[in-house]
CSV table of C-alpha atoms and ligand atoms in Angstrom, one decimal:
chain,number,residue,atom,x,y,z
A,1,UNK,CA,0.0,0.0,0.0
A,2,UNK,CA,3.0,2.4,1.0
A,3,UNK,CA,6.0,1.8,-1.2
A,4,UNK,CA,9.5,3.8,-0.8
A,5,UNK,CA,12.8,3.1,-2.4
A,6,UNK,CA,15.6,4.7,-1.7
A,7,UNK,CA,14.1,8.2,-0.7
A,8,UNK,CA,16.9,10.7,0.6
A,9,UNK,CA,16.0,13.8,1.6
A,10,UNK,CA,18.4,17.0,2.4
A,11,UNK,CA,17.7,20.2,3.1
A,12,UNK,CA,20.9,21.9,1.8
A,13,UNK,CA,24.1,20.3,3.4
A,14,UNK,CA,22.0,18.5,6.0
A,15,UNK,CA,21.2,15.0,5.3
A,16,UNK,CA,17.1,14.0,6.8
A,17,UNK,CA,16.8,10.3,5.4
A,18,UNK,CA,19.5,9.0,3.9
A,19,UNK,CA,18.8,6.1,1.0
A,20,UNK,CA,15.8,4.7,3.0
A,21,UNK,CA,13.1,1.7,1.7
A,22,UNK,CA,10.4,0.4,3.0
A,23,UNK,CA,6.7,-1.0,2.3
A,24,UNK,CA,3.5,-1.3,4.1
A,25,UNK,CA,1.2,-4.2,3.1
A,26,UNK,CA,-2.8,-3.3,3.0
A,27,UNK,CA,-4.3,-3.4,6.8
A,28,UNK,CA,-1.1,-3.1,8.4
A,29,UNK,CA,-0.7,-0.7,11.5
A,30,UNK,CA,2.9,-0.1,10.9
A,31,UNK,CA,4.9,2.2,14.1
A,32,UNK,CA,8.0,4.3,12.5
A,33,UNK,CA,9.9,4.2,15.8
A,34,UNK,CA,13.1,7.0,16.1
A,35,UNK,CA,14.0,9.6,18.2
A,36,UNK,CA,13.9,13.3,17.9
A,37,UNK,CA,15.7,14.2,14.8
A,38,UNK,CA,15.9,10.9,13.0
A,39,UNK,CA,13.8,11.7,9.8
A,40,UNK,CA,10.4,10.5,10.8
A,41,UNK,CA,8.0,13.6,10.1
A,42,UNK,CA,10.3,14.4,6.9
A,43,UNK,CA,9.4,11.1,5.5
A,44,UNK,CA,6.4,11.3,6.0
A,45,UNK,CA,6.2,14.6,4.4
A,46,UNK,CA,7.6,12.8,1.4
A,47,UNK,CA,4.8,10.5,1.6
A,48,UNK,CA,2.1,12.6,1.5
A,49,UNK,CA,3.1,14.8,-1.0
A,50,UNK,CA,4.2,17.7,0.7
A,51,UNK,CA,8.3,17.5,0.8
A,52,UNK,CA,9.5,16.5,-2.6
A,53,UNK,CA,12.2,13.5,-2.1
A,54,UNK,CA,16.1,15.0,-2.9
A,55,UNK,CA,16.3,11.2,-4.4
A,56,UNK,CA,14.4,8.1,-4.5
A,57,UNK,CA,10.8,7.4,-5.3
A,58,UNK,CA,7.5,6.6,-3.1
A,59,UNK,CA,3.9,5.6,-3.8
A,60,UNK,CA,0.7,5.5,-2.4
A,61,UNK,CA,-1.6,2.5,-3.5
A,62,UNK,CA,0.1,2.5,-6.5
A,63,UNK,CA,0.5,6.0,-7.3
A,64,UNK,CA,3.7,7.9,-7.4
A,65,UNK,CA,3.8,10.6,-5.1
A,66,UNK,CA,5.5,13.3,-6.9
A,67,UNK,CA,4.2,12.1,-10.6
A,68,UNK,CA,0.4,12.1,-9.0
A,69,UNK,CA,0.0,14.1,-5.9
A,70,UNK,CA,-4.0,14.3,-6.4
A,71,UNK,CA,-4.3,10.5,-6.6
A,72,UNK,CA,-2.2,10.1,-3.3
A,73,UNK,CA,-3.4,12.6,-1.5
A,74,UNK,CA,-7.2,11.2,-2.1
A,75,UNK,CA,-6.0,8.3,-0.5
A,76,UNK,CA,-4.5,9.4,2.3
A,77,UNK,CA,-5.5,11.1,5.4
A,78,UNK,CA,-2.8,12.8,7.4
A,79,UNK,CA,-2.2,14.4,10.5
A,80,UNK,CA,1.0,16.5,11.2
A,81,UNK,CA,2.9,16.7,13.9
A,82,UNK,CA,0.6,20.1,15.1
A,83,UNK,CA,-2.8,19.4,13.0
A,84,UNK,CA,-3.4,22.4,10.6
A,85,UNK,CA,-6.7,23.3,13.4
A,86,UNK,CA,-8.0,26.9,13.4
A,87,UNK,CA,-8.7,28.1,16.7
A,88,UNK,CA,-11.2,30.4,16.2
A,89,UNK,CA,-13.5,28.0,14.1
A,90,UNK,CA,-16.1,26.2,15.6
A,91,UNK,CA,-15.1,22.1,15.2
A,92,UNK,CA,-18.2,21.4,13.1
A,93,UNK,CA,-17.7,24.6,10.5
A,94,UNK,CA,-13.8,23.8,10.8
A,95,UNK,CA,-14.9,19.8,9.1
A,96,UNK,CA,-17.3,21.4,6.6
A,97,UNK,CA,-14.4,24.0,5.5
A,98,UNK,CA,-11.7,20.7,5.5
A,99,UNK,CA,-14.0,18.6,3.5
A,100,UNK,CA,-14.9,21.5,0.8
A,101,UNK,CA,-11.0,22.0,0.3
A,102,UNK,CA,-10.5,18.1,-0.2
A,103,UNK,CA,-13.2,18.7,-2.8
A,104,UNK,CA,-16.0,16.6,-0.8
A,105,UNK,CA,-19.2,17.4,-3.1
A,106,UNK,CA,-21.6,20.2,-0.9
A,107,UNK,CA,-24.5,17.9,-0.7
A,108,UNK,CA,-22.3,15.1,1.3
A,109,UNK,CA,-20.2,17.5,3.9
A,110,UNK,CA,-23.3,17.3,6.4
A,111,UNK,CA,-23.4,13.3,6.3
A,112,UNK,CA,-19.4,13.1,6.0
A,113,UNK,CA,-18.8,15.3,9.3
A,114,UNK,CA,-21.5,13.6,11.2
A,115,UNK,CA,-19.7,10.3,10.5
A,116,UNK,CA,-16.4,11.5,11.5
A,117,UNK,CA,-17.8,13.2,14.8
A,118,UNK,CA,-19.1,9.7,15.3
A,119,UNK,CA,-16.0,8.2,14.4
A,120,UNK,CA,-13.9,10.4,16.8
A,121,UNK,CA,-16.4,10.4,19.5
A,122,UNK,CA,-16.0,14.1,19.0
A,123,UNK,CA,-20.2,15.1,18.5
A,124,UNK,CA,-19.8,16.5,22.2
A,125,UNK,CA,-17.5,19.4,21.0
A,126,UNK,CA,-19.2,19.8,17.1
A,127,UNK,CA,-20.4,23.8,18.5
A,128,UNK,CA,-17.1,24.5,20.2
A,129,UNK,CA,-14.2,26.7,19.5
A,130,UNK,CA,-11.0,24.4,18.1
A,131,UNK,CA,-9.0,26.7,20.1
A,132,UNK,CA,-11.4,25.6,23.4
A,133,UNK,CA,-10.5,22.1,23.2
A,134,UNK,CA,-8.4,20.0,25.5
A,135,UNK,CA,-5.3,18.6,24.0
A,136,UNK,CA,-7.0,15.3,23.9
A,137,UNK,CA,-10.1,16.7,21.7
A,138,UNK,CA,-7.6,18.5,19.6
A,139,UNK,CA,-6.1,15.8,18.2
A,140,UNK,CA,-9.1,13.8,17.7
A,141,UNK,CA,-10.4,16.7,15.7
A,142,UNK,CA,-7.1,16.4,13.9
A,143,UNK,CA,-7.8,12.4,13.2
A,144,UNK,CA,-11.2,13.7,12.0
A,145,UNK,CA,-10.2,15.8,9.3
A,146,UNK,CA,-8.0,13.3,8.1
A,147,UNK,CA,-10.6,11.2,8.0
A,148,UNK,CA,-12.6,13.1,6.2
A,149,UNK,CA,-12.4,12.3,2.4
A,150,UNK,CA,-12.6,8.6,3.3
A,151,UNK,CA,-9.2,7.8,2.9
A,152,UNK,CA,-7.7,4.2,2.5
A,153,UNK,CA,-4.3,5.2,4.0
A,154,UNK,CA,-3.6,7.5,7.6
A,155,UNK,CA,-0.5,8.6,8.4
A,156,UNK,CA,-0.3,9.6,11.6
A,157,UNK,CA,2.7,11.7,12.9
A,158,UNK,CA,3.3,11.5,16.8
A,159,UNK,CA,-0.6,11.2,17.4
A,160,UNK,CA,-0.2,11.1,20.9
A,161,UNK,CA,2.4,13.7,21.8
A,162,UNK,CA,1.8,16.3,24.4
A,163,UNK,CA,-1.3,14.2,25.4
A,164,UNK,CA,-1.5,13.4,29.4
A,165,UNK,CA,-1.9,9.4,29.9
A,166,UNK,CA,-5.8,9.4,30.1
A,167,UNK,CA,-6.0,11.1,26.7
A,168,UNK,CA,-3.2,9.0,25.6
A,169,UNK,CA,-4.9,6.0,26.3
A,170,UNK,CA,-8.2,7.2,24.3
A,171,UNK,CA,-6.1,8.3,21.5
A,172,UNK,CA,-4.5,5.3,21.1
A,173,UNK,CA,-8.3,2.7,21.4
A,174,UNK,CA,-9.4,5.1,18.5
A,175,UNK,CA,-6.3,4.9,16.3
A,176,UNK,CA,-6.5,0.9,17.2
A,177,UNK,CA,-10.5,1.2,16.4
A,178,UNK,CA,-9.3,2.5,12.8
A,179,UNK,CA,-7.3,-0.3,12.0
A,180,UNK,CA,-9.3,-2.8,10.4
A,181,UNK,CA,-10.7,0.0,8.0
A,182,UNK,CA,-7.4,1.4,7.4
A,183,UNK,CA,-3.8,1.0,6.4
A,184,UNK,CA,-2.0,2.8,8.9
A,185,UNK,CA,1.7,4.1,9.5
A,186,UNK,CA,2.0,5.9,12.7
A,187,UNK,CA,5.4,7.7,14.4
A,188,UNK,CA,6.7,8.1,17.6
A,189,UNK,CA,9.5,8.2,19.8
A,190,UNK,CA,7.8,6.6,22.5
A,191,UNK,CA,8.8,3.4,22.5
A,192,UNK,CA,5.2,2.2,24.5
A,193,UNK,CA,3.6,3.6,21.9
A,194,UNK,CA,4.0,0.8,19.4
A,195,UNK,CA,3.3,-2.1,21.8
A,196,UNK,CA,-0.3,-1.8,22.2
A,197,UNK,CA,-1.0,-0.3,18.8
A,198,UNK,CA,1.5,-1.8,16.0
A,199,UNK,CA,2.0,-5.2,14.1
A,200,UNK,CA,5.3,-4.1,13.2
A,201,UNK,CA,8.3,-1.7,13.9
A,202,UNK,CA,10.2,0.1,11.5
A,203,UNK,CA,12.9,1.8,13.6
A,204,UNK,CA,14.8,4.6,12.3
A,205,UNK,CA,17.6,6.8,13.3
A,206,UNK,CA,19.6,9.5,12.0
A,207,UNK,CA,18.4,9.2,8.9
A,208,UNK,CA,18.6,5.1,8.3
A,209,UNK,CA,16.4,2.5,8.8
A,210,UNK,CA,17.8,0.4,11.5
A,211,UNK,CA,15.7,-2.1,12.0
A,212,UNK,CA,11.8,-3.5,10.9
A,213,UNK,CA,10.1,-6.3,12.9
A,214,UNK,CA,7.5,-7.1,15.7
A,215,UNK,CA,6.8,-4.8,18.4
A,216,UNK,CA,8.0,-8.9,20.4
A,217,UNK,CA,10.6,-9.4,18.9
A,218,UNK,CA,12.2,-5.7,19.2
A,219,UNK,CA,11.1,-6.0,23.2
A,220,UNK,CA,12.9,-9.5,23.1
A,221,UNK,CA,16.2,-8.4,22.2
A,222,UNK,CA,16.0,-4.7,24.2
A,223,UNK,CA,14.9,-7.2,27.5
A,224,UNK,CA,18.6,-8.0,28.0
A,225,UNK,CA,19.2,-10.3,25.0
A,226,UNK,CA,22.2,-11.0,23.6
A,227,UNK,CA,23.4,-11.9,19.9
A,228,UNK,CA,26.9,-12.6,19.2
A,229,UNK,CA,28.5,-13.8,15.6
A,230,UNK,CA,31.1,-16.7,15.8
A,231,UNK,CA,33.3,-17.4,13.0
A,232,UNK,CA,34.6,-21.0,13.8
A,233,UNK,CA,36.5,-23.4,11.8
A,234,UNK,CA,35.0,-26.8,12.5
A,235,UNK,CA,32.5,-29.6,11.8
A,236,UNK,CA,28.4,-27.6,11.9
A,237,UNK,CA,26.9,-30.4,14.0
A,238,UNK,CA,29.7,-30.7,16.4
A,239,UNK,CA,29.9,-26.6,17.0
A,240,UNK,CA,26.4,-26.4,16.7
A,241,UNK,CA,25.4,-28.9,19.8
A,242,UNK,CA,28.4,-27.7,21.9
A,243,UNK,CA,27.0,-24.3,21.2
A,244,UNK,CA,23.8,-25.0,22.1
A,245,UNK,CA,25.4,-26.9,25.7
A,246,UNK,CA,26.0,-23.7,26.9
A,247,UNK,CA,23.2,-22.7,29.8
A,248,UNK,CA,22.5,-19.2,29.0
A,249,UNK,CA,22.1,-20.2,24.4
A,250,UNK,CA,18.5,-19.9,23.6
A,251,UNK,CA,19.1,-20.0,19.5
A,252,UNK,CA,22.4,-21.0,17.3
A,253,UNK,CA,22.0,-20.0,13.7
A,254,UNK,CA,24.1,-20.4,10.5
A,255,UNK,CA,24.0,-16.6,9.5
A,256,UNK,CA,26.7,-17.7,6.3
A,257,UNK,CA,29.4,-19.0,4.9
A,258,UNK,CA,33.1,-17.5,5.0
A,259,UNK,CA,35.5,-18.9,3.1
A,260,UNK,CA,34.5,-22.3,3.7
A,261,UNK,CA,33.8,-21.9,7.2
A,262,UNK,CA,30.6,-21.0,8.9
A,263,UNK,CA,29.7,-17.6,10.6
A,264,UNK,CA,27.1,-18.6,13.3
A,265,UNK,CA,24.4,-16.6,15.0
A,266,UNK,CA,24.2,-17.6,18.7
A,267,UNK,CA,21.3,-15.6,20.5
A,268,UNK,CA,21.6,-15.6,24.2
A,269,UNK,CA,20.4,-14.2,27.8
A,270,UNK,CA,22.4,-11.5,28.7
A,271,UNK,CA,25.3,-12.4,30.6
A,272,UNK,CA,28.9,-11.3,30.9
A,273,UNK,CA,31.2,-14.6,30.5
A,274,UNK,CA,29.3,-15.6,27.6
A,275,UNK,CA,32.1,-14.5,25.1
A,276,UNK,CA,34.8,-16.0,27.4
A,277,UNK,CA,32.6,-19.5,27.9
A,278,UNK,CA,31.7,-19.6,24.3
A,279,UNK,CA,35.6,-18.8,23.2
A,280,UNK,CA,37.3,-21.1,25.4
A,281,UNK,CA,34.6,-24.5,24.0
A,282,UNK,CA,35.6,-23.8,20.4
A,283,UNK,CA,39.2,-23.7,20.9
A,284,UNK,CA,38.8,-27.1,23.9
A,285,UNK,CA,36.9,-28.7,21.1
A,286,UNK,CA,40.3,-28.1,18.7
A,287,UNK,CA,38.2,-25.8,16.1
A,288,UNK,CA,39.6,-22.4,14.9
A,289,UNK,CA,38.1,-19.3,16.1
A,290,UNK,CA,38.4,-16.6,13.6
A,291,UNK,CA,35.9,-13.5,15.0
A,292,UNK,CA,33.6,-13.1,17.4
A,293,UNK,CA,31.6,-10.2,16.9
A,294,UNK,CA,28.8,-8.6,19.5
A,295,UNK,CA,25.6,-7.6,17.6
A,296,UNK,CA,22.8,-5.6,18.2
A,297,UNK,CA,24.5,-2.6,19.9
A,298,UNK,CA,23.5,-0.2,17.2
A,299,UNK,CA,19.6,-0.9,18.6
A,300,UNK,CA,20.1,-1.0,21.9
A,301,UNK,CA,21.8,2.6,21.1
A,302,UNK,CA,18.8,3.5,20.0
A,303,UNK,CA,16.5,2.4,22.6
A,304,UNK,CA,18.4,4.2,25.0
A,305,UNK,CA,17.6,7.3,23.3
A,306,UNK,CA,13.9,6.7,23.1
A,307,UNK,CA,12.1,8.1,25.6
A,308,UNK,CA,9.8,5.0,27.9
A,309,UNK,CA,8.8,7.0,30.4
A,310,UNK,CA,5.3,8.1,28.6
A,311,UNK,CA,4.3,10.9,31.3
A,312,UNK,CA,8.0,12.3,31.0
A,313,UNK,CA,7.6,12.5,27.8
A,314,UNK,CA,4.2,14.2,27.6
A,315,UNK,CA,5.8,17.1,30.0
A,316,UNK,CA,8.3,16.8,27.8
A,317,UNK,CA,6.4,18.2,25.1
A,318,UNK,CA,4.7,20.2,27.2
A,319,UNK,CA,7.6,22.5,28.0
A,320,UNK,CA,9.6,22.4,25.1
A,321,UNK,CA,7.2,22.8,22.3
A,322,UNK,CA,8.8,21.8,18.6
A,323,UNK,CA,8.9,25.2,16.6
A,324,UNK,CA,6.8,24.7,13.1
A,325,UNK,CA,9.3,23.2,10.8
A,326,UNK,CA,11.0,26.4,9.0
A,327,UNK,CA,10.2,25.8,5.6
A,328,UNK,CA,13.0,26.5,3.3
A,329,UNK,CA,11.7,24.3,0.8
A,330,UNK,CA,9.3,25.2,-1.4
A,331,UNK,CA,6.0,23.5,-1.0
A,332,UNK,CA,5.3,20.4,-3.3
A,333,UNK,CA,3.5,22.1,-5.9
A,334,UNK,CA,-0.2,21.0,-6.1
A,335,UNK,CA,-3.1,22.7,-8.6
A,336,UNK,CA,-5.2,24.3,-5.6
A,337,UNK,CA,-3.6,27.1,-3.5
A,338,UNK,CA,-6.5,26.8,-0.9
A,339,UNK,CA,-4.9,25.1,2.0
A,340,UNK,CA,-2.0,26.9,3.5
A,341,UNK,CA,-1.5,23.9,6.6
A,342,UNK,CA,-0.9,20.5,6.0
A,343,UNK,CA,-4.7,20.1,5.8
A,344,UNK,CA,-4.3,16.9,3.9
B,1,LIG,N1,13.0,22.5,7.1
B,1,LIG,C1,14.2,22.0,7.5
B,1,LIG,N2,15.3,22.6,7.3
B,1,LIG,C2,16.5,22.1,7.7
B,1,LIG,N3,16.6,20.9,8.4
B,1,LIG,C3,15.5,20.3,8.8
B,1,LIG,C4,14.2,20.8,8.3
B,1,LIG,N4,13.3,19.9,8.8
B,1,LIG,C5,13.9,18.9,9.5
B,1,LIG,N5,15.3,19.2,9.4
B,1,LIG,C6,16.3,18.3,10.1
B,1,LIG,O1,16.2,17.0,9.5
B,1,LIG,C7,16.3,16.0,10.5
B,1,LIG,C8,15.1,15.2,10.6
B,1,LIG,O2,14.0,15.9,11.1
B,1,LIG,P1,12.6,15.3,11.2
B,1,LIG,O3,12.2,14.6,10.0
B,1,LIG,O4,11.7,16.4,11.7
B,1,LIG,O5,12.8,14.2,12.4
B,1,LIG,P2,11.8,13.6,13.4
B,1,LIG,O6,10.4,13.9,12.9
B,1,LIG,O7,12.1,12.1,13.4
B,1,LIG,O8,12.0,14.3,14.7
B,1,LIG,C9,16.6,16.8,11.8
B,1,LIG,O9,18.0,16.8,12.0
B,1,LIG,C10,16.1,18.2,11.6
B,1,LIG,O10,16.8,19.1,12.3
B,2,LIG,MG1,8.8,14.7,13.9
């Protein structure tokens, strides 16, 4: 449904996303997991049309972003990092005024915004000021105008942030209630986040794609699990059982061939004479040992700088809010001049 091949994005000297790929299958609720800085809202800028790539090409249900922004942009509903809301709209005239720009015929706004109230539990507020609205209601407002045109694809840029835990928690059951309907890609730097919401993790830092898997199988291996490459010189079955001997070895692997010998992944609990115990039974057994090689420090780097404290990280947001991205670039060029925000 989401398609991108080696999109790079810089803004002058400074490198955003660098040579990045990835896909997202129809239905999918995918997390793009990274902290501050690592290219997350700029790719998804890309995606919806907004930011034209500096290289590399993505789609949208088949349709090239930069060849056919109108087709994309039907098919997606996005909210930015701070939803395009005008504060001194009410919520109900602020969806009618969304859904005329995204070209929703007149004689289907009323039926469209009552669905997307009701979608976003959000009739309560319909005759209130945006700019009157808790931070919670806010943001569902900002689901509902991406919801408006009746789009097959959400991307969803920190939906949470800033939100206290109650609102967090609400914000989250609706994003999860979306789902079946919906292809969904979602960011955050809350690693939380993705747990509850996500079938899989595409983690991303300073620019790269680091790592894509299950929200499990990420947890597994930040939980104090330990891979480690071995590059032995002796007969697979034998190295592989007196691998496998050692107490704390949950998984021995063949991860490939080199030069006629065989690199092995061994996946273990964390625990510090692992290298020495696992060292000294090749070389008792009489087998060469030609590297040994630690793995998974790169994402364990980058958990570290993830926030998982969720309130933290709410106050966080609080205080320190993100300035609006300065926009040196020029916007991706699009027929209507009508919406100044990111209103789609
Ligand atoms: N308009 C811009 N001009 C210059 N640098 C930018 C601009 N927007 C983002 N950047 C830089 O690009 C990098 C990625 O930013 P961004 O995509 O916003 O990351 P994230 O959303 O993951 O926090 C950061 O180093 C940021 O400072
Ligand atoms: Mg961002």
């Amino acid at each position: 449904m989401i398609q991108v091949e080696g999109v790079t994005k810089r803004y002058g000297p400074k490198t955003a996303v660098s040579n990045i790929s990835f896909e997202v299958e129809r239905g999918e609720i995918v997390g793009f997991l990274g902290p501050n800085g690592a290219g997350k809202t700029t790719t998804m800028r890309i995606l919806t049309g907004f930011l034209p790539p500096t290289l590399g090409t993505a789609s949208v249900a088949g349709f090239d972003v930069g060849k056919s922004p109108i087709e994309v942009k039907r098919r997606i509903g996005y909210l930015p990092e701070s939803p395009p809301l005008y504060p001194e709209m009410e919520v109900e005239d602020y969806l009618r005024f969304v859904a005329a720009i995204k070209r929703i015929p007149k004689k289907e706004i009323p039926r469209r915004v009552d669905a997307v109230l009701e979608r976003t539990a959000t009739g309560a507020v319909r005759d209130l000021l945006v700019g009157k609205l808790s931070k919670g209601y806010r943001q569902r407002v900002g689901l509902a105008q991406a919801l408006i045109h009746g789009p097959e694809v959400l991307v969803l840029d920190e939906p949470t942030s800033g939100l206290d835990p109650k609102q967090i928690i609400e914000v989250r059951g609706l994003i999860r209630s979306l789902a079946g309907e919906h292809t969904i890609l979602l960011s955050t730097h809350i690693l939380p986040e993705v747990a509850g919401t996500c079938g899989r993790v595409i983690i991303i830092n300073e620019g790269r794609i680091e790592a894509s898997d299950t929200p499990e199988n990420l947890t597994a291996q930040l939980q104090g699990a330990n891979s480690l490459l071995l590059d032995i010189d002796g007969p697979s079955e034998a190295v592989r059982e007196r691998l496998e001997l050692d107490l704390a070895v949950r998984k021995v692997i063949e991860h490939e061939a080199r030069n006629g010998r065989t690199v092995w992944r061994v996946e273990a609990d964390k625990d510090e004479n692992l290298t020495r115990r696992l060292a000294e039974a090749v070389v008792t057994s009489g087998w060469g040992l030609y590297g040994m090689q630690s793995l998974g420090l790169s994402l364990e780097d980058i958990f570290l700088k993830l926030t998982s404290d969720e309130s933290a990280a709410a106050q966080a947001e609080e205080e320190v809010p993100e300035p609006e991205a300065a926009e040196s670039d020029p916007p991706a060029d699009e027929g209507s001049g009508s919406g100044e925000g990111e209103d789609e």
